[in-house]
PDB file of C-alpha atoms in Angstrom:
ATOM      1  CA  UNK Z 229      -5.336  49.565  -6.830  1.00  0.00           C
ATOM      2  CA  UNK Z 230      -7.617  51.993  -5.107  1.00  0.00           C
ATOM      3  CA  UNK Z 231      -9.449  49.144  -3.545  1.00  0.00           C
ATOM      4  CA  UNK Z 232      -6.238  48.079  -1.791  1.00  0.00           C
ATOM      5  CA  UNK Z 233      -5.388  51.537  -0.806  1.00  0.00           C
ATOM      6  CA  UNK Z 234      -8.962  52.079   0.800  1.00  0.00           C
ATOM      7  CA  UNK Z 235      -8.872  48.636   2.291  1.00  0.00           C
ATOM      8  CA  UNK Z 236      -5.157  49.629   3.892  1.00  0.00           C
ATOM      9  CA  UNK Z 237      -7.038  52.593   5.360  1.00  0.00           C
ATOM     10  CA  UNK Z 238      -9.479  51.240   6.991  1.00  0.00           C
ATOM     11  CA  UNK Z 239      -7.314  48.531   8.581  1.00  0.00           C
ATOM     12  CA  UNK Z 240      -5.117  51.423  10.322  1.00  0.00           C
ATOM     13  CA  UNK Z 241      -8.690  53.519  11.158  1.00  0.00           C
ATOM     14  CA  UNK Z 242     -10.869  51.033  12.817  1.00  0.00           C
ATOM     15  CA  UNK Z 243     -10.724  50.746  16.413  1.00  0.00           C
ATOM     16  CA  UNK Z 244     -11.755  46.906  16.826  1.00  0.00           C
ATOM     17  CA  UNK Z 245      -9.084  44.913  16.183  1.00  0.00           C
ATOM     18  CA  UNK Z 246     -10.734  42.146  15.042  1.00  0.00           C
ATOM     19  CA  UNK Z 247     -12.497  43.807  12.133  1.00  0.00           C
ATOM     20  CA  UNK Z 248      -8.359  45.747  11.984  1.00  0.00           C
ATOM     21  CA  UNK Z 249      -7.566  42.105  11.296  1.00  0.00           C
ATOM     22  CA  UNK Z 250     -10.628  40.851   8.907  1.00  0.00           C
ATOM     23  CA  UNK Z 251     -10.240  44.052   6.224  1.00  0.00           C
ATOM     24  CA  UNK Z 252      -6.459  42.781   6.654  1.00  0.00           C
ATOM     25  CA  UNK Z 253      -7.356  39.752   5.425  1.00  0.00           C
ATOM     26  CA  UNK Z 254      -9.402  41.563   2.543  1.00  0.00           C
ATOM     27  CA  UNK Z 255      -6.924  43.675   1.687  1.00  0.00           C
ATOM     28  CA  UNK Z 256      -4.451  40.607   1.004  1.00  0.00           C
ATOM     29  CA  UNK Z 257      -7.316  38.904  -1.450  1.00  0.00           C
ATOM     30  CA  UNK Z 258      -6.979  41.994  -3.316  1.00  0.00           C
ATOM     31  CA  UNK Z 259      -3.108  42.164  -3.655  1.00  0.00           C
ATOM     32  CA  UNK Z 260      -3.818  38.544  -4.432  1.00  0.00           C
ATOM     33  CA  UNK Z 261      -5.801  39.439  -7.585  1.00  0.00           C
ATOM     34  CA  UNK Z 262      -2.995  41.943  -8.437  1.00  0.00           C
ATOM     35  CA  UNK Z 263      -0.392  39.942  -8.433  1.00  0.00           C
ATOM     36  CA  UNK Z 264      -2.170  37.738 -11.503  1.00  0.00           C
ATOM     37  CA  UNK Z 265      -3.169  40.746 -13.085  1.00  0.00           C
ATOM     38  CA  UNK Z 266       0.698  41.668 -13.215  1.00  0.00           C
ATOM     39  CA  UNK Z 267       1.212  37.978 -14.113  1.00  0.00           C
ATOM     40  CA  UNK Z 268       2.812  36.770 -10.859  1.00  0.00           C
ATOM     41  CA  UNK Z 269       0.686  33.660 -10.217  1.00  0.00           C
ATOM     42  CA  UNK Z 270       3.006  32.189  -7.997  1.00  0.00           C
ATOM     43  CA  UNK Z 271       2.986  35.122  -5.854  1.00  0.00           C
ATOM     44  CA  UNK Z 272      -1.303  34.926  -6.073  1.00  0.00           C
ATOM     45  CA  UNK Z 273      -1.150  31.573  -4.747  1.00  0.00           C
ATOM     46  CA  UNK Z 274       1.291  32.402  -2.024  1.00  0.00           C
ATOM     47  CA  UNK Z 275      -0.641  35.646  -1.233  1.00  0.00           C
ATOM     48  CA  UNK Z 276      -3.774  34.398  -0.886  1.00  0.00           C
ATOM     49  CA  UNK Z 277      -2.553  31.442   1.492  1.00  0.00           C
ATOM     50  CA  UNK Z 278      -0.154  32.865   3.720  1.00  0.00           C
ATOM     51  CA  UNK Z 279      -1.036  36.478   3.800  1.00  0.00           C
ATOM     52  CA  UNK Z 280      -4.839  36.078   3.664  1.00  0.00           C
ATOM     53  CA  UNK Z 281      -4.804  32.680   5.516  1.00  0.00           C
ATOM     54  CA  UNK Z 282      -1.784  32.423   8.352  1.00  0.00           C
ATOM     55  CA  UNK Z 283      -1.631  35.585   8.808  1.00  0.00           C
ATOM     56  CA  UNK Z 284      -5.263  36.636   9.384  1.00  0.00           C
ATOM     57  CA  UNK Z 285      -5.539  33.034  11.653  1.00  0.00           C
ATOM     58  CA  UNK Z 286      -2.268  34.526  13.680  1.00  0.00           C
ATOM     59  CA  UNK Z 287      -3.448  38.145  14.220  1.00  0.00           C
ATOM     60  CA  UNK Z 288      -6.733  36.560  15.807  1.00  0.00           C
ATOM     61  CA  UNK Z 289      -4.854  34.048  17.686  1.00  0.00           C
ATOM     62  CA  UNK Z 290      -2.584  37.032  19.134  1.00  0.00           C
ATOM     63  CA  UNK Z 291      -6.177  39.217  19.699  1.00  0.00           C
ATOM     64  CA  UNK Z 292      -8.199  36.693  21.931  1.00  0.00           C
ATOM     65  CA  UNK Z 293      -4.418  36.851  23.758  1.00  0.00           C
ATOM     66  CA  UNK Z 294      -4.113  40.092  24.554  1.00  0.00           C
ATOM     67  CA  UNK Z 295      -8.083  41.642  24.075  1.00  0.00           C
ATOM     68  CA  UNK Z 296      -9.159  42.725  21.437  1.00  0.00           C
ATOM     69  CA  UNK Z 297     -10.147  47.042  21.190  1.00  0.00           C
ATOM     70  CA  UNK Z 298      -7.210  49.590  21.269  1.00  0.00           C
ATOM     71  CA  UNK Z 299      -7.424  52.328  23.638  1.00  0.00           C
ATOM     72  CA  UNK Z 300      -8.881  55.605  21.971  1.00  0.00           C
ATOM     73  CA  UNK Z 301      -6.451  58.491  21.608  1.00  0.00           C
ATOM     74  CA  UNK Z 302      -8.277  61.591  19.766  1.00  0.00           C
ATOM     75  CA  UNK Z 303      -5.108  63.491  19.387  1.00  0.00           C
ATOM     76  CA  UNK Z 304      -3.442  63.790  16.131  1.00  0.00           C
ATOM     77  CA  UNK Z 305      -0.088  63.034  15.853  1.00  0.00           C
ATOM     78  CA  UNK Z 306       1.454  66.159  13.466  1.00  0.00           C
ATOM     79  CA  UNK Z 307       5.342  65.084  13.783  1.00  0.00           C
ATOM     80  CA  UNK Z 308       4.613  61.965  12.349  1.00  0.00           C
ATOM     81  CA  UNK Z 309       2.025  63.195   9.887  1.00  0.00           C
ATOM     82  CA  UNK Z 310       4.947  65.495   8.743  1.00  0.00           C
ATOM     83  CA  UNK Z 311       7.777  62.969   8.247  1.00  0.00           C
ATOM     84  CA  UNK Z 312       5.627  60.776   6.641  1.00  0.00           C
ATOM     85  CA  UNK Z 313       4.732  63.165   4.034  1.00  0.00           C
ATOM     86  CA  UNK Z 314       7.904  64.552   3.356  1.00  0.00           C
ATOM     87  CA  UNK Z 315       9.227  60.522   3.356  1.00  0.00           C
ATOM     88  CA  UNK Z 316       6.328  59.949   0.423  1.00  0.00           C
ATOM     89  CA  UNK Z 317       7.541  62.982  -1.312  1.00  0.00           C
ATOM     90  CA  UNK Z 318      10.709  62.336  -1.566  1.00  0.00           C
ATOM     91  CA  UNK Z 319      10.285  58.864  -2.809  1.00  0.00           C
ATOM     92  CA  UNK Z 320       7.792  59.908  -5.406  1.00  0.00           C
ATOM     93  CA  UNK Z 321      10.542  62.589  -6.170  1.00  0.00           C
ATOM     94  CA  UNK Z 322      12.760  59.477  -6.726  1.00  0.00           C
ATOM     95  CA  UNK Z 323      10.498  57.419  -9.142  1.00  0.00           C
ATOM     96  CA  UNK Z 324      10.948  60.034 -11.888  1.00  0.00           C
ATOM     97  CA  UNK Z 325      13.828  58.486 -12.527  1.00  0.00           C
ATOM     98  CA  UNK Z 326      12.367  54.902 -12.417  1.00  0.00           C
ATOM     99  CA  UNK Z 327      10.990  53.116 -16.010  1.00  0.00           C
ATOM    100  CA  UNK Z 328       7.466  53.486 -16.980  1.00  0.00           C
ATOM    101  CA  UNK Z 329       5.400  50.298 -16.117  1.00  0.00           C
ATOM    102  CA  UNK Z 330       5.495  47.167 -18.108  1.00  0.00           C
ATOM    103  CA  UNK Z 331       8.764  48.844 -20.443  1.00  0.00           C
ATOM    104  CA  UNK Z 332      10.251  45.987 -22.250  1.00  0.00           C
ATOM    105  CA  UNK Z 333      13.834  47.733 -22.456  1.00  0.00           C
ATOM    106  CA  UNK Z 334      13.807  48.611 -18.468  1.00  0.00           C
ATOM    107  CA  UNK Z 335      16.815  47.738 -16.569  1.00  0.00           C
ATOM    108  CA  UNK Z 336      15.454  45.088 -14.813  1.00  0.00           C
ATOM    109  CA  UNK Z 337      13.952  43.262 -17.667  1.00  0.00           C
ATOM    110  CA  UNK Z 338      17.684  43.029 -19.897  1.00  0.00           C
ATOM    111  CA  UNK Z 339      19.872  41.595 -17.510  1.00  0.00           C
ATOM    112  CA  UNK Z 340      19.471  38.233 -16.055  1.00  0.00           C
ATOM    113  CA  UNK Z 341      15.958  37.535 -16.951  1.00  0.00           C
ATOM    114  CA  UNK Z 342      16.280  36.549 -20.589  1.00  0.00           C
ATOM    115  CA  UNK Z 343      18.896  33.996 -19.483  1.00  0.00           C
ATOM    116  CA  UNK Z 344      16.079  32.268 -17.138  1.00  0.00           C
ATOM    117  CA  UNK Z 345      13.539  32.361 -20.000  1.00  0.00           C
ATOM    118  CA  UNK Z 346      15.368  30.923 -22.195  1.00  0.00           C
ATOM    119  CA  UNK Z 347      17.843  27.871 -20.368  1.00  0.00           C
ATOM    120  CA  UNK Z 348      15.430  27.513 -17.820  1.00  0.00           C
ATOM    121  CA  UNK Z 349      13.585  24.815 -19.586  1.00  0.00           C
ATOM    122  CA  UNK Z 350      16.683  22.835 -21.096  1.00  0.00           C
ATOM    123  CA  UNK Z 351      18.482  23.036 -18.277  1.00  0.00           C
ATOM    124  CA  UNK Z 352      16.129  21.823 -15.033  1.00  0.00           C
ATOM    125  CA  UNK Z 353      13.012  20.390 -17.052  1.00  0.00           C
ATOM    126  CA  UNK Z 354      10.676  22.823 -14.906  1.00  0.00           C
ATOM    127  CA  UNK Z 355       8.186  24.698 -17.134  1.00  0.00           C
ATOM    128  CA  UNK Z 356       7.604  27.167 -14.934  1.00  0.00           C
ATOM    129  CA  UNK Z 357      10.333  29.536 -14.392  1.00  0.00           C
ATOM    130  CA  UNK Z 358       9.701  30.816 -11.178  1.00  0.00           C
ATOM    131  CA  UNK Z 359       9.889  27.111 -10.063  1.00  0.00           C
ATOM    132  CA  UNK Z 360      13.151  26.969 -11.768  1.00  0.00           C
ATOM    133  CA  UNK Z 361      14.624  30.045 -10.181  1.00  0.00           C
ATOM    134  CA  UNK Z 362      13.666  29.069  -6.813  1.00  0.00           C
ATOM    135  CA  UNK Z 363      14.538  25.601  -6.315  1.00  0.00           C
ATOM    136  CA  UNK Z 364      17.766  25.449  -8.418  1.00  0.00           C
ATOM    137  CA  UNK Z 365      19.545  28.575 -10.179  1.00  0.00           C
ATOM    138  CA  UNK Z 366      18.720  30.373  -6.216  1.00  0.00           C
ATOM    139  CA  UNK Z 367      18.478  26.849  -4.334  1.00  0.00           C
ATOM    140  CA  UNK Z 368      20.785  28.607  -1.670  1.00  0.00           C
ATOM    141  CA  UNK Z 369      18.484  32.046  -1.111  1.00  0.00           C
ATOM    142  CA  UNK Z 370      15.260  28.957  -0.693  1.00  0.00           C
ATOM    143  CA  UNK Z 371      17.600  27.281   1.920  1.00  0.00           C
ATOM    144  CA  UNK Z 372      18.461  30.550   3.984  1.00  0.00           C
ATOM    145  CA  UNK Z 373      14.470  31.071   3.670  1.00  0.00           C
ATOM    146  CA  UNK Z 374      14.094  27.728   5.233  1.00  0.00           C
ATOM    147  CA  UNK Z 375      16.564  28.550   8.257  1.00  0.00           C
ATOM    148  CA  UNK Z 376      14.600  31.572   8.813  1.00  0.00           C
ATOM    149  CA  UNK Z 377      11.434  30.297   9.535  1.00  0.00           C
ATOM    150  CA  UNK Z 378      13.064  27.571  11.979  1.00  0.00           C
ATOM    151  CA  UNK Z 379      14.768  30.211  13.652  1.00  0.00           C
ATOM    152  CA  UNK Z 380      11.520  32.065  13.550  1.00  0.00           C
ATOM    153  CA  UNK Z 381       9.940  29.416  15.622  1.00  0.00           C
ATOM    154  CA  UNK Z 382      12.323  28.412  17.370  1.00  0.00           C
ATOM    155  CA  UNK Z 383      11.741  32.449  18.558  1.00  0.00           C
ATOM    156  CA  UNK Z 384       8.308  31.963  19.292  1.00  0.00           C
ATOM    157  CA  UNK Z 385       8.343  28.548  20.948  1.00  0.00           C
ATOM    158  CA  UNK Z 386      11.206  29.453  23.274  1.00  0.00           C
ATOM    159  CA  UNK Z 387       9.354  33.144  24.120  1.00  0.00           C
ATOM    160  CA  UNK Z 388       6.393  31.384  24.854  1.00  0.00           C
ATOM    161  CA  UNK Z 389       7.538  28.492  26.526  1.00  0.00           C
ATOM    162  CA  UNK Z 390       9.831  29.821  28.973  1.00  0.00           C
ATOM    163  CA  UNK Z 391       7.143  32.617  30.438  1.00  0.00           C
ATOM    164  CA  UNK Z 392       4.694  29.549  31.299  1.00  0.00           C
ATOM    165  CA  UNK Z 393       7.732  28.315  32.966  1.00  0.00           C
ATOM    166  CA  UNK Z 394       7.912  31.367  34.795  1.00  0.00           C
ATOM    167  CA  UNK Z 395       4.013  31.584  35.597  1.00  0.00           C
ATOM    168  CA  UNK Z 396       4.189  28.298  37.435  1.00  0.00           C
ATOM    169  CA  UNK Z 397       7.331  29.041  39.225  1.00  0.00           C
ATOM    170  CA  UNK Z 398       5.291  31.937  40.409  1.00  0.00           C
ATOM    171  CA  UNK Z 399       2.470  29.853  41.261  1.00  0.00           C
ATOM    172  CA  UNK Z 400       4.039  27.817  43.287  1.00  0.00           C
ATOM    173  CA  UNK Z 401       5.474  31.034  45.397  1.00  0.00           C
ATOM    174  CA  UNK Z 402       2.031  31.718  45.588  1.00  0.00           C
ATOM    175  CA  UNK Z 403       0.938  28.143  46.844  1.00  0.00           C
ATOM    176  CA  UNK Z 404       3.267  28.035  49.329  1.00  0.00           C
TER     177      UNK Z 404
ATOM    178  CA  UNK I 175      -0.324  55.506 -20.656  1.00  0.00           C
ATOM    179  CA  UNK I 176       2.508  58.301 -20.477  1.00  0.00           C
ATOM    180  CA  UNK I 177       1.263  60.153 -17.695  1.00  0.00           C
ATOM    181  CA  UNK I 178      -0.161  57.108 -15.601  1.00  0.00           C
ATOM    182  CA  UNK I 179       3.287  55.068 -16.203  1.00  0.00           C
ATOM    183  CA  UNK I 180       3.883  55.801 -13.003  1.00  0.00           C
ATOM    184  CA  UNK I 181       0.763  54.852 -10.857  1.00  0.00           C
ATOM    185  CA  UNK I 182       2.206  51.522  -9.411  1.00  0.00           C
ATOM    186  CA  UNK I 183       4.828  53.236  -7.905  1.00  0.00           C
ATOM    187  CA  UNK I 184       2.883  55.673  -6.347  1.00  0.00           C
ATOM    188  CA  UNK I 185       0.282  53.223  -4.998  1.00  0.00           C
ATOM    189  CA  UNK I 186       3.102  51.484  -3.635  1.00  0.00           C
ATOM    190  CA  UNK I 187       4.619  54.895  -1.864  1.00  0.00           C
ATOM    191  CA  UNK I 188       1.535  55.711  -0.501  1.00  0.00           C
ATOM    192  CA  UNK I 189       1.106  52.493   0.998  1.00  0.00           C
ATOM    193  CA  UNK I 190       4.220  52.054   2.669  1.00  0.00           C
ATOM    194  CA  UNK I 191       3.084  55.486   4.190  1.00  0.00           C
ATOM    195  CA  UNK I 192       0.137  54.512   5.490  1.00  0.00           C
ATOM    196  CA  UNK I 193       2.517  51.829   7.064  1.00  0.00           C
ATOM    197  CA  UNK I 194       5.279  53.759   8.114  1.00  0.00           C
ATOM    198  CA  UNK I 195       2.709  56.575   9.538  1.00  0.00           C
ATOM    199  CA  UNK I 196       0.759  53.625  11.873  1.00  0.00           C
ATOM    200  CA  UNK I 197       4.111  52.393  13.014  1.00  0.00           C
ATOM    201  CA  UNK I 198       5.397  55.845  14.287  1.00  0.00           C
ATOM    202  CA  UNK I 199       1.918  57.087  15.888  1.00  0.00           C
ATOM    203  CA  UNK I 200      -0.443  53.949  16.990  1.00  0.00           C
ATOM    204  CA  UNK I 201       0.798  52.968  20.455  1.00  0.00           C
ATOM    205  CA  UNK I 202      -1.034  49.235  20.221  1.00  0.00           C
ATOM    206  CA  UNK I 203       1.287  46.887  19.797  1.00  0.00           C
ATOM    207  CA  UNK I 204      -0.904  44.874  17.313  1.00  0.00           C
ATOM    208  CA  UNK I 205      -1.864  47.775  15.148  1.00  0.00           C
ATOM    209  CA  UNK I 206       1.759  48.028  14.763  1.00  0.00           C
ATOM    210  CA  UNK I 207       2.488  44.630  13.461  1.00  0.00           C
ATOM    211  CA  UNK I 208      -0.459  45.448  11.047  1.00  0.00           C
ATOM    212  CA  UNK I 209       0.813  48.298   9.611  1.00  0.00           C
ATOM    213  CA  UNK I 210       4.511  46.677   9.670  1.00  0.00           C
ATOM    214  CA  UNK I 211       2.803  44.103   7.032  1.00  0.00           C
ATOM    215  CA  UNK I 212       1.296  46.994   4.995  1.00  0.00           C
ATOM    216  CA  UNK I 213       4.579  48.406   4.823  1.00  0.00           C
ATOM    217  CA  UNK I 214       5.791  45.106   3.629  1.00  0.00           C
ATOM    218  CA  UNK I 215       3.357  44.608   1.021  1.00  0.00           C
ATOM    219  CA  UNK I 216       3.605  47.288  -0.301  1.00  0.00           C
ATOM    220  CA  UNK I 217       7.769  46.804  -0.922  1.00  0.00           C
ATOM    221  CA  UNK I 218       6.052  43.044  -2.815  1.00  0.00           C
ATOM    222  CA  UNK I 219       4.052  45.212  -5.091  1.00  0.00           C
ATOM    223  CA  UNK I 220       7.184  47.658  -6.102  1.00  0.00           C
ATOM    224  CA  UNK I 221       8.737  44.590  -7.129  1.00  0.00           C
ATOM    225  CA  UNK I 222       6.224  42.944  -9.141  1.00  0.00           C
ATOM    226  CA  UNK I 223       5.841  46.446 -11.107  1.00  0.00           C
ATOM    227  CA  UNK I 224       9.166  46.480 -12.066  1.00  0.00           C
ATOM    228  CA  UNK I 225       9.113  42.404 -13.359  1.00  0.00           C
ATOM    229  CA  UNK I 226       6.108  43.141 -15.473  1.00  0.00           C
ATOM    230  CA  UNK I 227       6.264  43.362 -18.701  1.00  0.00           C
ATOM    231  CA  UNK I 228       3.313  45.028 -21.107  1.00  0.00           C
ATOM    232  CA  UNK I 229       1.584  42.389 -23.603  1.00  0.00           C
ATOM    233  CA  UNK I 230       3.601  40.025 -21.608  1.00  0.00           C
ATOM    234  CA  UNK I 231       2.296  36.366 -19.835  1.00  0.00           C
ATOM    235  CA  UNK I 232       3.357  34.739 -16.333  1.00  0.00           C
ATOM    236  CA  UNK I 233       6.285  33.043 -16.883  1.00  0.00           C
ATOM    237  CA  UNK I 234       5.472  29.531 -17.517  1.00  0.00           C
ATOM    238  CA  UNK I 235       7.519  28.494 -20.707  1.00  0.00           C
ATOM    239  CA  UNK I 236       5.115  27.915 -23.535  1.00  0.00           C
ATOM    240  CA  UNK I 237       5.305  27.682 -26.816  1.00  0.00           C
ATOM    241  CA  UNK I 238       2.575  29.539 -27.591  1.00  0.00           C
ATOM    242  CA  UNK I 239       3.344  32.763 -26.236  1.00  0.00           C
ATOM    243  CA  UNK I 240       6.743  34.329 -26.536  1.00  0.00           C
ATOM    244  CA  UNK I 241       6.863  37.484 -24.161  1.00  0.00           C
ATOM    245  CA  UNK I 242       6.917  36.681 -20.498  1.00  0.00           C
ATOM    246  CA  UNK I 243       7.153  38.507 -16.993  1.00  0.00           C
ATOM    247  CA  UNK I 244      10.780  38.643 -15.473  1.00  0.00           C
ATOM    248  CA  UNK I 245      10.688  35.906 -13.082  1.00  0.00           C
ATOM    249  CA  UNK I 246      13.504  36.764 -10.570  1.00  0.00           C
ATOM    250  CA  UNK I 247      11.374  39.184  -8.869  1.00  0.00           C
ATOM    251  CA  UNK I 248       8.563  36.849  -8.602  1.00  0.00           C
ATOM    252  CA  UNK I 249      10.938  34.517  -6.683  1.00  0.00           C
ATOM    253  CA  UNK I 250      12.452  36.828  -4.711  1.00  0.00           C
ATOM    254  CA  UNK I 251       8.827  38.094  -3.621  1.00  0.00           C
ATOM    255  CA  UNK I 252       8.056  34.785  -2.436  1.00  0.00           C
ATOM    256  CA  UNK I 253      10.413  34.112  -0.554  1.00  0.00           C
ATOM    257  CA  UNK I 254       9.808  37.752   1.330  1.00  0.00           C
ATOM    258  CA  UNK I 255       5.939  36.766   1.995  1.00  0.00           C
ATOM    259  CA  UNK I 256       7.101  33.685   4.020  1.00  0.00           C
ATOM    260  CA  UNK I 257      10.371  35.843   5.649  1.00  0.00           C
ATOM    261  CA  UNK I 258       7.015  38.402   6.353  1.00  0.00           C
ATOM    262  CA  UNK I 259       4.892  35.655   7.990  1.00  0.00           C
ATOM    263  CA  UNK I 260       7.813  34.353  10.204  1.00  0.00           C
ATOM    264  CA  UNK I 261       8.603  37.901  11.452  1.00  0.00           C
ATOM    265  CA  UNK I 262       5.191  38.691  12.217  1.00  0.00           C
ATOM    266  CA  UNK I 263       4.655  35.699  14.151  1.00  0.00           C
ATOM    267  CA  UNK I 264       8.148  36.423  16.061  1.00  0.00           C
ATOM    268  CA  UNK I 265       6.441  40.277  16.628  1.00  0.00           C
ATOM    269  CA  UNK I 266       2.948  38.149  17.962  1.00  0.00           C
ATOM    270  CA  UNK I 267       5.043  36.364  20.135  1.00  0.00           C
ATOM    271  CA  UNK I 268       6.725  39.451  21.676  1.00  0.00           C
ATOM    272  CA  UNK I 269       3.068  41.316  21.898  1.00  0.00           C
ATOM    273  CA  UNK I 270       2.216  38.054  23.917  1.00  0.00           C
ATOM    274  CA  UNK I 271       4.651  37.872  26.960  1.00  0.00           C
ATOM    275  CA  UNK I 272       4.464  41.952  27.480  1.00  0.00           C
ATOM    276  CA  UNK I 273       1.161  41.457  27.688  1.00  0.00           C
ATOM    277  CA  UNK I 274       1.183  38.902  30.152  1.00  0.00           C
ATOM    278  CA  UNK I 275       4.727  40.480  31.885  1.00  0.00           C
ATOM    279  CA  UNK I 276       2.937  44.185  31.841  1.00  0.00           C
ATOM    280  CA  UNK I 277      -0.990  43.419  31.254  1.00  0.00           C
ATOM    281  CA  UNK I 278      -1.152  45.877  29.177  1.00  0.00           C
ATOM    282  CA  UNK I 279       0.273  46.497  24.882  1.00  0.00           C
ATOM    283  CA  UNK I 280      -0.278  50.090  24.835  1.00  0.00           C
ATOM    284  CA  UNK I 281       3.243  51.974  24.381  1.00  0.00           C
ATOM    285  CA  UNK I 282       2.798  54.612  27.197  1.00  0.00           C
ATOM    286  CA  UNK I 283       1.342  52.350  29.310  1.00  0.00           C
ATOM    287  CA  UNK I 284       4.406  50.204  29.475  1.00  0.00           C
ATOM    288  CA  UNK I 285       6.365  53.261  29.721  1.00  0.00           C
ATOM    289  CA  UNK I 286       4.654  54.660  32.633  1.00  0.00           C
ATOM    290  CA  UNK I 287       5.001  50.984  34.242  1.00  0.00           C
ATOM    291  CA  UNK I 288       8.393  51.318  33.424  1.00  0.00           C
ATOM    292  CA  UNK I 289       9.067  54.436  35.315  1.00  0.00           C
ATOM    293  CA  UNK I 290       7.155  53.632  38.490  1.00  0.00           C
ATOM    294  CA  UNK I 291       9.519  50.294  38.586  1.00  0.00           C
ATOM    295  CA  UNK I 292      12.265  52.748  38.510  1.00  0.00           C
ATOM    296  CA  UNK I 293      11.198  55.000  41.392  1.00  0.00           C
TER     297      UNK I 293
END
């Protein structure tokens, strides 16, 4: 837990994007080792691929695009030091109220859960229940997933696509 | 256990401060897509502290074990990692043509651009 929390530091501190991006990528191998110790294996494997993998390979990709050191600035921003604190405060005001970790009897664990646990098995022949919840009792949410990442690169290829459009129109300006 | 029942939570506020606080002050567009995914992690790890159960497995029916981990926010958490990925890649994107439209990703910078366009 501290790990991640020095990790998260150290990707805001450092000036040099690239090593920004590589304690990133650290940072998600560590969540990844969280997220089995709070028994969410899918969400390891998942982790540890997308977050530590595509998403380290894309902030480098989107680095040797645009350079890669951010320009220094030595003052210290107080208003935003200030809302951020009193943010955090509040919310830690609010988990008072919240269960104590891992309580059996906790909202969240009485409701709809048991009913997964238990008809999961007889009734889609998946062992594993997060498999079970995702491609049949929430088939729908997995499908609206789906349309977001089309639509997500549809976004990029269409951004990208129509400025080297532009650049070549402008070339040509140029050329003639 | 009592007085640390709590700890997730707060590991999880602080570090969707340290993500809200480099959204608000960094001007680099990049470092800003960064701390956006802190900020999003650390929503993931709220929810996997409240699915977890104590003494309890993943949830991969067994019959040897009896007590598992809620799995509903397991599956809702995946399906926020890839929603995560795709938005950060849309933000990458973005970073991309300002930087070639402006040649620069630093907030004021833009801004100043911006105003001697205007003038």
């Amino acid at each position: 837990m501290i790990f991640v929390f020095v990790t998260g530091c150290f990707a805001i501190w450092l000036k040099d994007l690239v090593a920004s991006t590589i304690i990133l990528g650290i940072y998600s191998l560590i969540m990844a080792t969280i997220w089995v110790v709070l028994d969410a294996v899918d969400v390891a494997f998942t982790e540890a691929a997308v977050g530590a993998g595509v998403t380290t390979a894309l902030l480098l990709f989107a680095i040797w695009l645009t350079g890669k050191s951010e320009k220094k600035v030595n003052r210290i921003q107080w208003g935003a030091i200030l809302g951020v604190i009193l943010t955090g405060s509040l919310l830690i005001y609010g988990t008072i109220g919240m269960p104590d970790f891992g309580d059996p009897s906790a909202p969240a664990q009485i409701h709809i859960s048991p009913y997964y646990l238990q008809n999961s098995l007889a009734e889609t022949k998946a062992p594993n229940a997060v498999t079970a919840v995702l491609a049949s009792y929430r088939g729908f949410d997995t499908l609206g997933e789906v349309t977001v990442i089309f639509t997500a690169g549809i976004g990029v290829l269409a951004l990208l696509s129509g400025f080297r459009k532009r650049r070549k129109r402008e070339k040509g300006v140029i050329q003639e | 256990m009592e007085i640390l029942g709590q700890f997730n939570y707060w590991v999880s506020i602080a570090l969707a401060m340290i993500g809200l606080y480099t959204v608000i002050s960094k001007g680099h567009l990049i470092k800003k897509l960064i701390g956006l995914s802190i900020f999003q992690t650390s929503v993931f790890l709220l929810f996997i502290t409240i699915g977890k159960v104590r003494g309890a497995t993943a949830p991969i029916i067994d019959p040897n074990f009896s007590s598992y981990s809620s799995p509903l926010p397991h599956v809702l958490i995946l399906t926020a990692i890839v929603v995560s990925v795709a938005t950060l890649a849309v933000g990458i994107g973005l970073a991309i043509l300002i930087k070639r439209t402006y040649g620069s990703i630093e907030d004021d910078e833009i801004e100043s651009i911006d105003k001697a366009e205007e003038n």
